[in-house]
Amino acid sequence: VLSGLGMIGSGILIGLAATFRLADLGSYLPFPVLCGFFSSIGVLLWTLSITVDTGMPVGESFSSLANFQHTILHHGPSFIAGCIMKFYGPSNPFFVLYCIGVLVAICYCVLFITGTSMDEAQQEGWFFSPSDLESEPQ
């Protein structure tokens, strides 16, 4: 319920911001400030994704060779896909959706070809298990 109310509230605020043209206030901010802000958001998202995926802080993810290999193995394909989408995505708006679909298909094909079950893939950390996605009622 709270999540739904938050989305409705965000939609109302975005609508009001568009109505009153609040985005024009961004022209008063220096370009380096905006670049630094969005760069820091990107770095925070990257570090959070590594922490969520590996279950350890970023510093630990790169502290030993085994941790480094685990991190690169899990994040290398998404990094390569992100680079491909960055360079080819602007010329074709549907390319990003196509690329995501192809990556999901490749993942399941690798599971099929190697004979890996979904349970084994979940145990190795390639997929979240249903218990990982459940939240405790409060």
mmCIF file of N, CA and C in Angstrom:
data_model
loop_
_atom_site.group_PDB
_atom_site.id
_atom_site.type_symbol
_atom_site.label_atom_id
_atom_site.label_comp_id
_atom_site.label_asym_id
_atom_site.label_seq_id
_atom_site.Cartn_x
_atom_site.Cartn_y
_atom_site.Cartn_z
ATOM 1 N N VAL A 1 0.837 -1.194 0.000
ATOM 2 C CA VAL A 1 0.000 0.000 0.000
ATOM 3 C C VAL A 1 0.873 1.245 0.000
ATOM 4 N N LEU A 2 1.898 1.237 0.852
ATOM 5 C CA LEU A 2 2.766 2.401 0.935
ATOM 6 C C LEU A 2 3.523 2.628 -0.378
ATOM 7 N N SER A 3 3.927 1.556 -1.021
ATOM 8 C CA SER A 3 4.624 1.668 -2.302
ATOM 9 C C SER A 3 3.707 2.278 -3.357
ATOM 10 N N GLY A 4 2.449 1.841 -3.382
ATOM 11 C CA GLY A 4 1.488 2.393 -4.336
ATOM 12 C C GLY A 4 1.228 3.860 -4.082
ATOM 13 N N LEU A 5 1.101 4.232 -2.814
ATOM 14 C CA LEU A 5 0.896 5.646 -2.482
ATOM 15 C C LEU A 5 2.104 6.488 -2.874
ATOM 16 N N GLY A 6 3.294 5.925 -2.690
ATOM 17 C CA GLY A 6 4.510 6.629 -3.092
ATOM 18 C C GLY A 6 4.562 6.860 -4.587
ATOM 19 N N MET A 7 4.124 5.860 -5.361
ATOM 20 C CA MET A 7 4.115 6.022 -6.825
ATOM 21 C C MET A 7 3.095 7.060 -7.254
ATOM 22 N N ILE A 8 1.928 7.041 -6.622
ATOM 23 C CA ILE A 8 0.904 8.044 -6.955
ATOM 24 C C ILE A 8 1.412 9.435 -6.600
ATOM 25 N N GLY A 9 2.027 9.560 -5.411
ATOM 26 C CA GLY A 9 2.580 10.850 -5.011
ATOM 27 C C GLY A 9 3.666 11.330 -5.957
ATOM 28 N N SER A 10 4.525 10.418 -6.394
ATOM 29 C CA SER A 10 5.579 10.784 -7.348
ATOM 30 C C SER A 10 4.981 11.245 -8.671
ATOM 31 N N GLY A 11 3.953 10.555 -9.120
ATOM 32 C CA GLY A 11 3.292 10.954 -10.366
ATOM 33 C C GLY A 11 2.677 12.339 -10.267
ATOM 34 N N ILE A 12 2.053 12.629 -9.135
ATOM 35 C CA ILE A 12 1.456 13.956 -8.943
ATOM 36 C C ILE A 12 2.539 15.032 -8.932
ATOM 37 N N LEU A 13 3.643 14.765 -8.216
ATOM 38 C CA LEU A 13 4.729 15.749 -8.171
ATOM 39 C C LEU A 13 5.366 15.959 -9.538
ATOM 40 N N ILE A 14 5.524 14.897 -10.312
ATOM 41 C CA ILE A 14 6.094 15.038 -11.660
ATOM 42 C C ILE A 14 5.146 15.836 -12.550
ATOM 43 N N GLY A 15 3.846 15.564 -12.418
ATOM 44 C CA GLY A 15 2.863 16.338 -13.188
ATOM 45 C C GLY A 15 2.895 17.815 -12.826
ATOM 46 N N LEU A 16 2.994 18.123 -11.544
ATOM 47 C CA LEU A 16 3.073 19.527 -11.117
ATOM 48 C C LEU A 16 4.360 20.180 -11.608
ATOM 49 N N ALA A 17 5.465 19.443 -11.546
ATOM 50 C CA ALA A 17 6.739 19.984 -12.027
ATOM 51 C C ALA A 17 6.676 20.282 -13.517
ATOM 52 N N ALA A 18 6.002 19.421 -14.282
ATOM 53 C CA ALA A 18 5.866 19.669 -15.719
ATOM 54 C C ALA A 18 4.943 20.853 -15.978
ATOM 55 N N THR A 19 3.882 20.960 -15.197
ATOM 56 C CA THR A 19 2.934 22.061 -15.384
ATOM 57 C C THR A 19 3.588 23.409 -15.125
ATOM 58 N N PHE A 20 4.376 23.493 -14.080
ATOM 59 C CA PHE A 20 5.002 24.762 -13.719
ATOM 60 C C PHE A 20 6.395 24.924 -14.310
ATOM 61 N N ARG A 21 6.777 24.032 -15.208
ATOM 62 C CA ARG A 21 8.061 24.080 -15.920
ATOM 63 C C ARG A 21 9.255 24.228 -14.962
ATOM 64 N N LEU A 22 9.258 23.392 -13.948
ATOM 65 C CA LEU A 22 10.344 23.436 -12.970
ATOM 66 C C LEU A 22 11.665 22.937 -13.548
ATOM 67 N N ALA A 23 11.609 22.201 -14.644
ATOM 68 C CA ALA A 23 12.844 21.726 -15.271
ATOM 69 C C ALA A 23 13.674 22.887 -15.809
ATOM 70 N N ASP A 24 13.021 24.011 -16.083
ATOM 71 C CA ASP A 24 13.770 25.177 -16.561
ATOM 72 C C ASP A 24 14.744 25.700 -15.516
ATOM 73 N N LEU A 25 14.496 25.381 -14.254
ATOM 74 C CA LEU A 25 15.422 25.804 -13.204
ATOM 75 C C LEU A 25 16.775 25.123 -13.347
ATOM 76 N N GLY A 26 16.814 23.991 -14.044
ATOM 77 C CA GLY A 26 18.077 23.294 -14.264
ATOM 78 C C GLY A 26 19.050 24.095 -15.101
ATOM 79 N N SER A 27 18.551 25.052 -15.878
ATOM 80 C CA SER A 27 19.443 25.877 -16.697
ATOM 81 C C SER A 27 20.292 26.802 -15.835
ATOM 82 N N TYR A 28 19.926 26.983 -14.582
ATOM 83 C CA TYR A 28 20.703 27.829 -13.681
ATOM 84 C C TYR A 28 21.804 27.062 -12.959
ATOM 85 N N LEU A 29 21.815 25.746 -13.113
ATOM 86 C CA LEU A 29 22.849 24.938 -12.481
ATOM 87 C C LEU A 29 24.026 24.772 -13.440
ATOM 88 N N PRO A 30 25.245 24.894 -12.943
ATOM 89 C CA PRO A 30 26.407 24.711 -13.822
ATOM 90 C C PRO A 30 26.482 23.275 -14.344
ATOM 91 N N PHE A 31 26.938 23.128 -15.571
ATOM 92 C CA PHE A 31 27.042 21.826 -16.217
ATOM 93 C C PHE A 31 27.907 20.855 -15.418
ATOM 94 N N PRO A 32 29.074 21.280 -14.882
ATOM 95 C CA PRO A 32 29.881 20.324 -14.101
ATOM 96 C C PRO A 32 29.156 19.805 -12.858
ATOM 97 N N VAL A 33 28.287 20.628 -12.279
ATOM 98 C CA VAL A 33 27.531 20.179 -11.109
ATOM 99 C C VAL A 33 26.568 19.068 -11.508
ATOM 100 N N LEU A 34 25.860 19.267 -12.617
ATOM 101 C CA LEU A 34 24.927 18.240 -13.091
ATOM 102 C C LEU A 34 25.666 16.959 -13.469
ATOM 103 N N CYS A 35 26.792 17.082 -14.161
ATOM 104 C CA CYS A 35 27.571 15.893 -14.540
ATOM 105 C C CYS A 35 28.063 15.143 -13.313
ATOM 106 N N GLY A 36 28.549 15.867 -12.329
ATOM 107 C CA GLY A 36 29.020 15.231 -11.112
ATOM 108 C C GLY A 36 27.895 14.538 -10.359
ATOM 109 N N PHE A 37 26.729 15.179 -10.326
ATOM 110 C CA PHE A 37 25.584 14.586 -9.640
ATOM 111 C C PHE A 37 25.176 13.283 -10.304
ATOM 112 N N PHE A 38 25.008 13.297 -11.621
ATOM 113 C CA PHE A 38 24.575 12.084 -12.317
ATOM 114 C C PHE A 38 25.665 11.018 -12.331
ATOM 115 N N SER A 39 26.924 11.427 -12.350
ATOM 116 C CA SER A 39 28.014 10.448 -12.267
ATOM 117 C C SER A 39 28.016 9.761 -10.911
ATOM 118 N N SER A 40 27.782 10.542 -9.856
ATOM 119 C CA SER A 40 27.759 9.931 -8.524
ATOM 120 C C SER A 40 26.582 8.977 -8.378
ATOM 121 N N ILE A 41 25.449 9.298 -8.986
ATOM 122 C CA ILE A 41 24.316 8.371 -8.962
ATOM 123 C C ILE A 41 24.681 7.073 -9.674
ATOM 124 N N GLY A 42 25.372 7.175 -10.807
ATOM 125 C CA GLY A 42 25.801 5.979 -11.534
ATOM 126 C C GLY A 42 26.745 5.117 -10.720
ATOM 127 N N VAL A 43 27.690 5.752 -10.047
ATOM 128 C CA VAL A 43 28.642 4.996 -9.216
ATOM 129 C C VAL A 43 27.914 4.329 -8.056
ATOM 130 N N LEU A 44 26.978 5.041 -7.425
ATOM 131 C CA LEU A 44 26.222 4.452 -6.320
ATOM 132 C C LEU A 44 25.387 3.261 -6.780
ATOM 133 N N LEU A 45 24.761 3.371 -7.954
ATOM 134 C CA LEU A 45 23.994 2.237 -8.477
ATOM 135 C C LEU A 45 24.899 1.054 -8.769
ATOM 136 N N TRP A 46 26.067 1.322 -9.321
ATOM 137 C CA TRP A 46 27.014 0.250 -9.634
ATOM 138 C C TRP A 46 27.474 -0.448 -8.361
ATOM 139 N N THR A 47 27.854 0.324 -7.346
ATOM 140 C CA THR A 47 28.320 -0.297 -6.106
ATOM 141 C C THR A 47 27.190 -1.048 -5.413
ATOM 142 N N LEU A 48 25.979 -0.517 -5.478
ATOM 143 C CA LEU A 48 24.857 -1.223 -4.865
ATOM 144 C C LEU A 48 24.573 -2.532 -5.594
ATOM 145 N N SER A 49 24.672 -2.521 -6.926
ATOM 146 C CA SER A 49 24.401 -3.758 -7.672
ATOM 147 C C SER A 49 25.441 -4.825 -7.353
ATOM 148 N N ILE A 50 26.692 -4.433 -7.179
ATOM 149 C CA ILE A 50 27.718 -5.416 -6.813
ATOM 150 C C ILE A 50 27.459 -5.940 -5.410
ATOM 151 N N THR A 51 27.078 -5.058 -4.498
ATOM 152 C CA THR A 51 26.797 -5.485 -3.126
ATOM 153 C C THR A 51 25.620 -6.437 -3.072
ATOM 154 N N VAL A 52 24.559 -6.133 -3.830
ATOM 155 C CA VAL A 52 23.383 -7.007 -3.843
ATOM 156 C C VAL A 52 23.716 -8.346 -4.493
ATOM 157 N N ASP A 53 24.471 -8.313 -5.577
ATOM 158 C CA ASP A 53 24.762 -9.543 -6.312
ATOM 159 C C ASP A 53 25.726 -10.460 -5.570
ATOM 160 N N THR A 54 26.790 -9.897 -5.029
ATOM 161 C CA THR A 54 27.807 -10.734 -4.404
ATOM 162 C C THR A 54 27.574 -10.936 -2.912
ATOM 163 N N GLY A 55 26.759 -10.087 -2.290
ATOM 164 C CA GLY A 55 26.516 -10.197 -0.865
ATOM 165 C C GLY A 55 27.646 -9.655 -0.019
ATOM 166 N N MET A 56 28.572 -8.939 -0.640
ATOM 167 C CA MET A 56 29.681 -8.353 0.109
ATOM 168 C C MET A 56 29.930 -6.934 -0.403
ATOM 169 N N PRO A 57 30.494 -6.072 0.435
ATOM 170 C CA PRO A 57 30.782 -4.711 -0.010
ATOM 171 C C PRO A 57 31.753 -4.700 -1.187
ATOM 172 N N VAL A 58 31.770 -3.582 -1.904
ATOM 173 C CA VAL A 58 32.610 -3.483 -3.100
ATOM 174 C C VAL A 58 34.077 -3.703 -2.755
ATOM 175 N N GLY A 59 34.531 -3.175 -1.641
ATOM 176 C CA GLY A 59 35.931 -3.366 -1.239
ATOM 177 C C GLY A 59 36.298 -4.827 -1.095
ATOM 178 N N GLU A 60 35.390 -5.609 -0.535
ATOM 179 C CA GLU A 60 35.642 -7.054 -0.383
ATOM 180 C C GLU A 60 35.546 -7.770 -1.721
ATOM 181 N N SER A 61 34.710 -7.270 -2.625
ATOM 182 C CA SER A 61 34.522 -7.920 -3.923
ATOM 183 C C SER A 61 35.818 -7.964 -4.718
ATOM 184 N N PHE A 62 36.693 -7.007 -4.475
ATOM 185 C CA PHE A 62 37.947 -6.940 -5.219
ATOM 186 C C PHE A 62 39.163 -7.232 -4.332
ATOM 187 N N SER A 63 38.929 -7.745 -3.110
ATOM 188 C CA SER A 63 40.025 -7.930 -2.159
ATOM 189 C C SER A 63 40.859 -9.176 -2.427
ATOM 190 N N SER A 64 40.253 -10.221 -2.960
ATOM 191 C CA SER A 64 41.017 -11.440 -3.244
ATOM 192 C C SER A 64 40.746 -11.868 -4.680
ATOM 193 N N LEU A 65 41.580 -12.726 -5.183
ATOM 194 C CA LEU A 65 41.435 -13.184 -6.566
ATOM 195 C C LEU A 65 40.128 -13.929 -6.767
ATOM 196 N N ALA A 66 39.731 -14.759 -5.804
ATOM 197 C CA ALA A 66 38.480 -15.517 -5.938
ATOM 198 C C ALA A 66 37.278 -14.579 -5.951
ATOM 199 N N ASN A 67 37.276 -13.592 -5.062
ATOM 200 C CA ASN A 67 36.176 -12.621 -5.044
ATOM 201 C C ASN A 67 36.155 -11.801 -6.326
ATOM 202 N N PHE A 68 37.339 -11.418 -6.812
ATOM 203 C CA PHE A 68 37.434 -10.632 -8.041
ATOM 204 C C PHE A 68 36.893 -11.430 -9.228
ATOM 205 N N GLN A 69 37.271 -12.710 -9.325
ATOM 206 C CA GLN A 69 36.785 -13.546 -10.422
ATOM 207 C C GLN A 69 35.269 -13.705 -10.345
ATOM 208 N N HIS A 70 34.744 -13.889 -9.144
ATOM 209 C CA HIS A 70 33.296 -14.019 -8.963
ATOM 210 C C HIS A 70 32.584 -12.747 -9.427
ATOM 211 N N THR A 71 33.107 -11.588 -9.039
ATOM 212 C CA THR A 71 32.492 -10.314 -9.399
ATOM 213 C C THR A 71 32.546 -10.088 -10.906
ATOM 214 N N ILE A 72 33.700 -10.334 -11.515
ATOM 215 C CA ILE A 72 33.845 -10.131 -12.963
ATOM 216 C C ILE A 72 32.964 -11.110 -13.735
ATOM 217 N N LEU A 73 32.902 -12.348 -13.277
ATOM 218 C CA LEU A 73 32.086 -13.357 -13.950
ATOM 219 C C LEU A 73 30.612 -12.963 -13.936
ATOM 220 N N HIS A 74 30.143 -12.409 -12.821
ATOM 221 C CA HIS A 74 28.734 -12.042 -12.709
ATOM 222 C C HIS A 74 28.420 -10.692 -13.349
ATOM 223 N N HIS A 75 29.354 -9.765 -13.365
ATOM 224 C CA HIS A 75 29.069 -8.428 -13.882
ATOM 225 C C HIS A 75 29.685 -8.149 -15.250
ATOM 226 N N GLY A 76 30.569 -8.993 -15.713
ATOM 227 C CA GLY A 76 31.172 -8.794 -17.034
ATOM 228 C C GLY A 76 30.158 -8.772 -18.167
ATOM 229 N N PRO A 77 29.261 -9.775 -18.235
ATOM 230 C CA PRO A 77 28.277 -9.757 -19.333
ATOM 231 C C PRO A 77 27.373 -8.526 -19.314
ATOM 232 N N SER A 78 26.954 -8.079 -18.132
ATOM 233 C CA SER A 78 26.085 -6.900 -18.084
ATOM 234 C C SER A 78 26.862 -5.640 -18.458
ATOM 235 N N PHE A 79 28.149 -5.591 -18.128
ATOM 236 C CA PHE A 79 28.965 -4.440 -18.520
ATOM 237 C C PHE A 79 29.129 -4.383 -20.039
ATOM 238 N N ILE A 80 29.399 -5.535 -20.645
ATOM 239 C CA ILE A 80 29.541 -5.586 -22.107
ATOM 240 C C ILE A 80 28.223 -5.210 -22.776
ATOM 241 N N ALA A 81 27.112 -5.744 -22.258
ATOM 242 C CA ALA A 81 25.804 -5.401 -22.831
ATOM 243 C C ALA A 81 25.507 -3.919 -22.675
ATOM 244 N N GLY A 82 25.877 -3.339 -21.533
ATOM 245 C CA GLY A 82 25.672 -1.905 -21.330
ATOM 246 C C GLY A 82 26.461 -1.080 -22.322
ATOM 247 N N CYS A 83 27.699 -1.493 -22.618
ATOM 248 C CA CYS A 83 28.513 -0.767 -23.606
ATOM 249 C C CYS A 83 27.893 -0.859 -24.999
ATOM 250 N N ILE A 84 27.402 -2.046 -25.351
ATOM 251 C CA ILE A 84 26.761 -2.208 -26.658
ATOM 252 C C ILE A 84 25.515 -1.338 -26.742
ATOM 253 N N MET A 85 24.701 -1.334 -25.671
ATOM 254 C CA MET A 85 23.484 -0.514 -25.680
ATOM 255 C C MET A 85 23.814 0.972 -25.722
ATOM 256 N N LYS A 86 24.905 1.380 -25.096
ATOM 257 C CA LYS A 86 25.300 2.787 -25.095
ATOM 258 C C LYS A 86 25.627 3.266 -26.495
ATOM 259 N N PHE A 87 26.324 2.430 -27.275
ATOM 260 C CA PHE A 87 26.759 2.873 -28.589
ATOM 261 C C PHE A 87 25.707 2.678 -29.677
ATOM 262 N N TYR A 88 24.886 1.638 -29.573
ATOM 263 C CA TYR A 88 23.900 1.371 -30.617
ATOM 264 C C TYR A 88 22.482 1.766 -30.236
ATOM 265 N N GLY A 89 22.221 1.959 -28.955
ATOM 266 C CA GLY A 89 20.875 2.282 -28.495
ATOM 267 C C GLY A 89 20.314 3.601 -28.992
ATOM 268 N N PRO A 90 21.104 4.706 -29.006
ATOM 269 C CA PRO A 90 20.535 5.983 -29.432
ATOM 270 C C PRO A 90 20.038 5.993 -30.876
ATOM 271 N N SER A 91 20.615 5.176 -31.743
ATOM 272 C CA SER A 91 20.177 5.174 -33.144
ATOM 273 C C SER A 91 18.900 4.366 -33.355
ATOM 274 N N ASN A 92 18.570 3.489 -32.436
ATOM 275 C CA ASN A 92 17.374 2.666 -32.569
ATOM 276 C C ASN A 92 16.726 2.524 -31.192
ATOM 277 N N PRO A 93 15.563 3.138 -30.989
ATOM 278 C CA PRO A 93 14.958 3.114 -29.648
ATOM 279 C C PRO A 93 14.545 1.723 -29.179
ATOM 280 N N PHE A 94 14.311 0.788 -30.090
ATOM 281 C CA PHE A 94 13.899 -0.556 -29.690
ATOM 282 C C PHE A 94 15.084 -1.489 -29.492
ATOM 283 N N PHE A 95 16.298 -1.015 -29.776
ATOM 284 C CA PHE A 95 17.483 -1.857 -29.661
ATOM 285 C C PHE A 95 17.715 -2.304 -28.223
ATOM 286 N N VAL A 96 17.468 -1.418 -27.267
ATOM 287 C CA VAL A 96 17.702 -1.760 -25.862
ATOM 288 C C VAL A 96 16.788 -2.910 -25.445
ATOM 289 N N LEU A 97 15.513 -2.842 -25.819
ATOM 290 C CA LEU A 97 14.587 -3.931 -25.495
ATOM 291 C C LEU A 97 15.014 -5.230 -26.171
ATOM 292 N N TYR A 98 15.426 -5.128 -27.425
ATOM 293 C CA TYR A 98 15.903 -6.290 -28.168
ATOM 294 C C TYR A 98 17.129 -6.891 -27.478
ATOM 295 N N CYS A 99 18.055 -6.036 -27.061
ATOM 296 C CA CYS A 99 19.292 -6.500 -26.424
ATOM 297 C C CYS A 99 18.990 -7.212 -25.104
ATOM 298 N N ILE A 100 18.086 -6.668 -24.313
ATOM 299 C CA ILE A 100 17.722 -7.302 -23.047
ATOM 300 C C ILE A 100 17.086 -8.669 -23.310
ATOM 301 N N GLY A 101 16.195 -8.741 -24.292
ATOM 302 C CA GLY A 101 15.559 -10.017 -24.629
ATOM 303 C C GLY A 101 16.567 -11.051 -25.089
ATOM 304 N N VAL A 102 17.521 -10.627 -25.909
ATOM 305 C CA VAL A 102 18.551 -11.544 -26.396
ATOM 306 C C VAL A 102 19.419 -12.034 -25.237
ATOM 307 N N LEU A 103 19.761 -11.151 -24.316
ATOM 308 C CA LEU A 103 20.582 -11.561 -23.174
ATOM 309 C C LEU A 103 19.869 -12.581 -22.295
ATOM 310 N N VAL A 104 18.590 -12.388 -22.073
ATOM 311 C CA VAL A 104 17.822 -13.356 -21.287
ATOM 312 C C VAL A 104 17.772 -14.701 -22.016
ATOM 313 N N ALA A 105 17.555 -14.659 -23.335
ATOM 314 C CA ALA A 105 17.516 -15.890 -24.124
ATOM 315 C C ALA A 105 18.866 -16.610 -24.091
ATOM 316 N N ILE A 106 19.954 -15.857 -24.203
ATOM 317 C CA ILE A 106 21.292 -16.459 -24.140
ATOM 318 C C ILE A 106 21.509 -17.129 -22.790
ATOM 319 N N CYS A 107 21.075 -16.475 -21.734
ATOM 320 C CA CYS A 107 21.245 -17.035 -20.388
ATOM 321 C C CYS A 107 20.542 -18.383 -20.268
ATOM 322 N N TYR A 108 19.291 -18.444 -20.716
ATOM 323 C CA TYR A 108 18.561 -19.704 -20.614
ATOM 324 C C TYR A 108 19.118 -20.756 -21.578
ATOM 325 N N CYS A 109 19.639 -20.338 -22.731
ATOM 326 C CA CYS A 109 20.271 -21.288 -23.652
ATOM 327 C C CYS A 109 21.530 -21.894 -23.030
ATOM 328 N N VAL A 110 22.309 -21.076 -22.336
ATOM 329 C CA VAL A 110 23.508 -21.585 -21.657
ATOM 330 C C VAL A 110 23.114 -22.596 -20.588
ATOM 331 N N LEU A 111 22.047 -22.301 -19.851
ATOM 332 C CA LEU A 111 21.572 -23.267 -18.855
ATOM 333 C C LEU A 111 21.177 -24.579 -19.528
ATOM 334 N N PHE A 112 20.471 -24.497 -20.646
ATOM 335 C CA PHE A 112 20.010 -25.694 -21.346
ATOM 336 C C PHE A 112 21.191 -26.483 -21.918
ATOM 337 N N ILE A 113 22.125 -25.788 -22.565
ATOM 338 C CA ILE A 113 23.261 -26.456 -23.208
ATOM 339 C C ILE A 113 24.165 -27.132 -22.173
ATOM 340 N N THR A 114 24.376 -26.467 -21.043
ATOM 341 C CA THR A 114 25.253 -27.033 -20.018
ATOM 342 C C THR A 114 24.534 -28.030 -19.120
ATOM 343 N N GLY A 115 23.213 -28.140 -19.265
ATOM 344 C CA GLY A 115 22.462 -29.081 -18.440
ATOM 345 C C GLY A 115 22.318 -28.633 -16.992
ATOM 346 N N THR A 116 22.426 -27.350 -16.764
ATOM 347 C CA THR A 116 22.314 -26.802 -15.409
ATOM 348 C C THR A 116 20.853 -26.591 -15.070
ATOM 349 N N SER A 117 20.447 -27.083 -13.917
ATOM 350 C CA SER A 117 19.060 -26.874 -13.491
ATOM 351 C C SER A 117 18.921 -25.483 -12.871
ATOM 352 N N MET A 118 17.683 -25.038 -12.748
ATOM 353 C CA MET A 118 17.433 -23.733 -12.147
ATOM 354 C C MET A 118 17.863 -23.720 -10.681
ATOM 355 N N ASP A 119 17.677 -24.844 -9.985
ATOM 356 C CA ASP A 119 18.100 -24.923 -8.585
ATOM 357 C C ASP A 119 19.620 -24.763 -8.461
ATOM 358 N N GLU A 120 20.357 -25.411 -9.358
ATOM 359 C CA GLU A 120 21.817 -25.280 -9.329
ATOM 360 C C GLU A 120 22.245 -23.843 -9.636
ATOM 361 N N ALA A 121 21.584 -23.229 -10.601
ATOM 362 C CA ALA A 121 21.916 -21.844 -10.943
ATOM 363 C C ALA A 121 21.608 -20.908 -9.778
ATOM 364 N N GLN A 122 20.518 -21.183 -9.052
ATOM 365 C CA GLN A 122 20.188 -20.364 -7.887
ATOM 366 C C GLN A 122 21.201 -20.570 -6.772
ATOM 367 N N GLN A 123 21.651 -21.783 -6.578
ATOM 368 C CA GLN A 123 22.653 -22.053 -5.537
ATOM 369 C C GLN A 123 23.982 -21.372 -5.846
ATOM 370 N N GLU A 124 24.308 -21.255 -7.129
ATOM 371 C CA GLU A 124 25.559 -20.614 -7.535
ATOM 372 C C GLU A 124 25.445 -19.092 -7.600
ATOM 373 N N GLY A 125 24.251 -18.560 -7.368
ATOM 374 C CA GLY A 125 24.073 -17.112 -7.331
ATOM 375 C C GLY A 125 23.768 -16.464 -8.658
ATOM 376 N N TRP A 126 23.373 -17.248 -9.667
ATOM 377 C CA TRP A 126 23.045 -16.662 -10.966
ATOM 378 C C TRP A 126 21.603 -16.170 -11.024
ATOM 379 N N PHE A 127 20.746 -16.753 -10.216
ATOM 380 C CA PHE A 127 19.343 -16.345 -10.140
ATOM 381 C C PHE A 127 18.967 -16.208 -8.676
ATOM 382 N N PHE A 128 18.024 -15.317 -8.399
ATOM 383 C CA PHE A 128 17.486 -15.233 -7.046
ATOM 384 C C PHE A 128 16.540 -16.398 -6.836
ATOM 385 N N SER A 129 16.545 -16.951 -5.640
ATOM 386 C CA SER A 129 15.583 -17.998 -5.309
ATOM 387 C C SER A 129 14.284 -17.328 -4.868
ATOM 388 N N PRO A 130 13.170 -18.038 -4.913
ATOM 389 C CA PRO A 130 11.904 -17.429 -4.475
ATOM 390 C C PRO A 130 11.971 -16.901 -3.041
ATOM 391 N N SER A 131 12.717 -17.575 -2.171
ATOM 392 C CA SER A 131 12.823 -17.092 -0.789
ATOM 393 C C SER A 131 13.598 -15.774 -0.705
ATOM 394 N N ASP A 132 14.513 -15.535 -1.665
ATOM 395 C CA ASP A 132 15.241 -14.263 -1.682
ATOM 396 C C ASP A 132 14.325 -13.098 -2.027
ATOM 397 N N LEU A 133 13.281 -13.370 -2.768
ATOM 398 C CA LEU A 133 12.392 -12.313 -3.232
ATOM 399 C C LEU A 133 11.216 -12.065 -2.312
ATOM 400 N N GLU A 134 11.045 -12.930 -1.318
ATOM 401 C CA GLU A 134 9.931 -12.758 -0.384
ATOM 402 C C GLU A 134 10.313 -11.759 0.700
ATOM 403 N N SER A 135 9.350 -10.942 1.076
ATOM 404 C CA SER A 135 9.595 -10.018 2.176
ATOM 405 C C SER A 135 8.743 -10.430 3.359
ATOM 406 N N GLU A 136 9.252 -10.168 4.522
ATOM 407 C CA GLU A 136 8.554 -10.538 5.745
ATOM 408 C C GLU A 136 7.440 -9.526 6.008
ATOM 409 N N PRO A 137 6.243 -9.989 6.357
ATOM 410 C CA PRO A 137 5.194 -9.037 6.691
ATOM 411 C C PRO A 137 5.556 -8.266 7.954
ATOM 412 N N GLN A 138 5.187 -6.993 7.943
ATOM 413 C CA GLN A 138 5.544 -6.152 9.086
ATOM 414 C C GLN A 138 4.343 -5.840 9.932
#
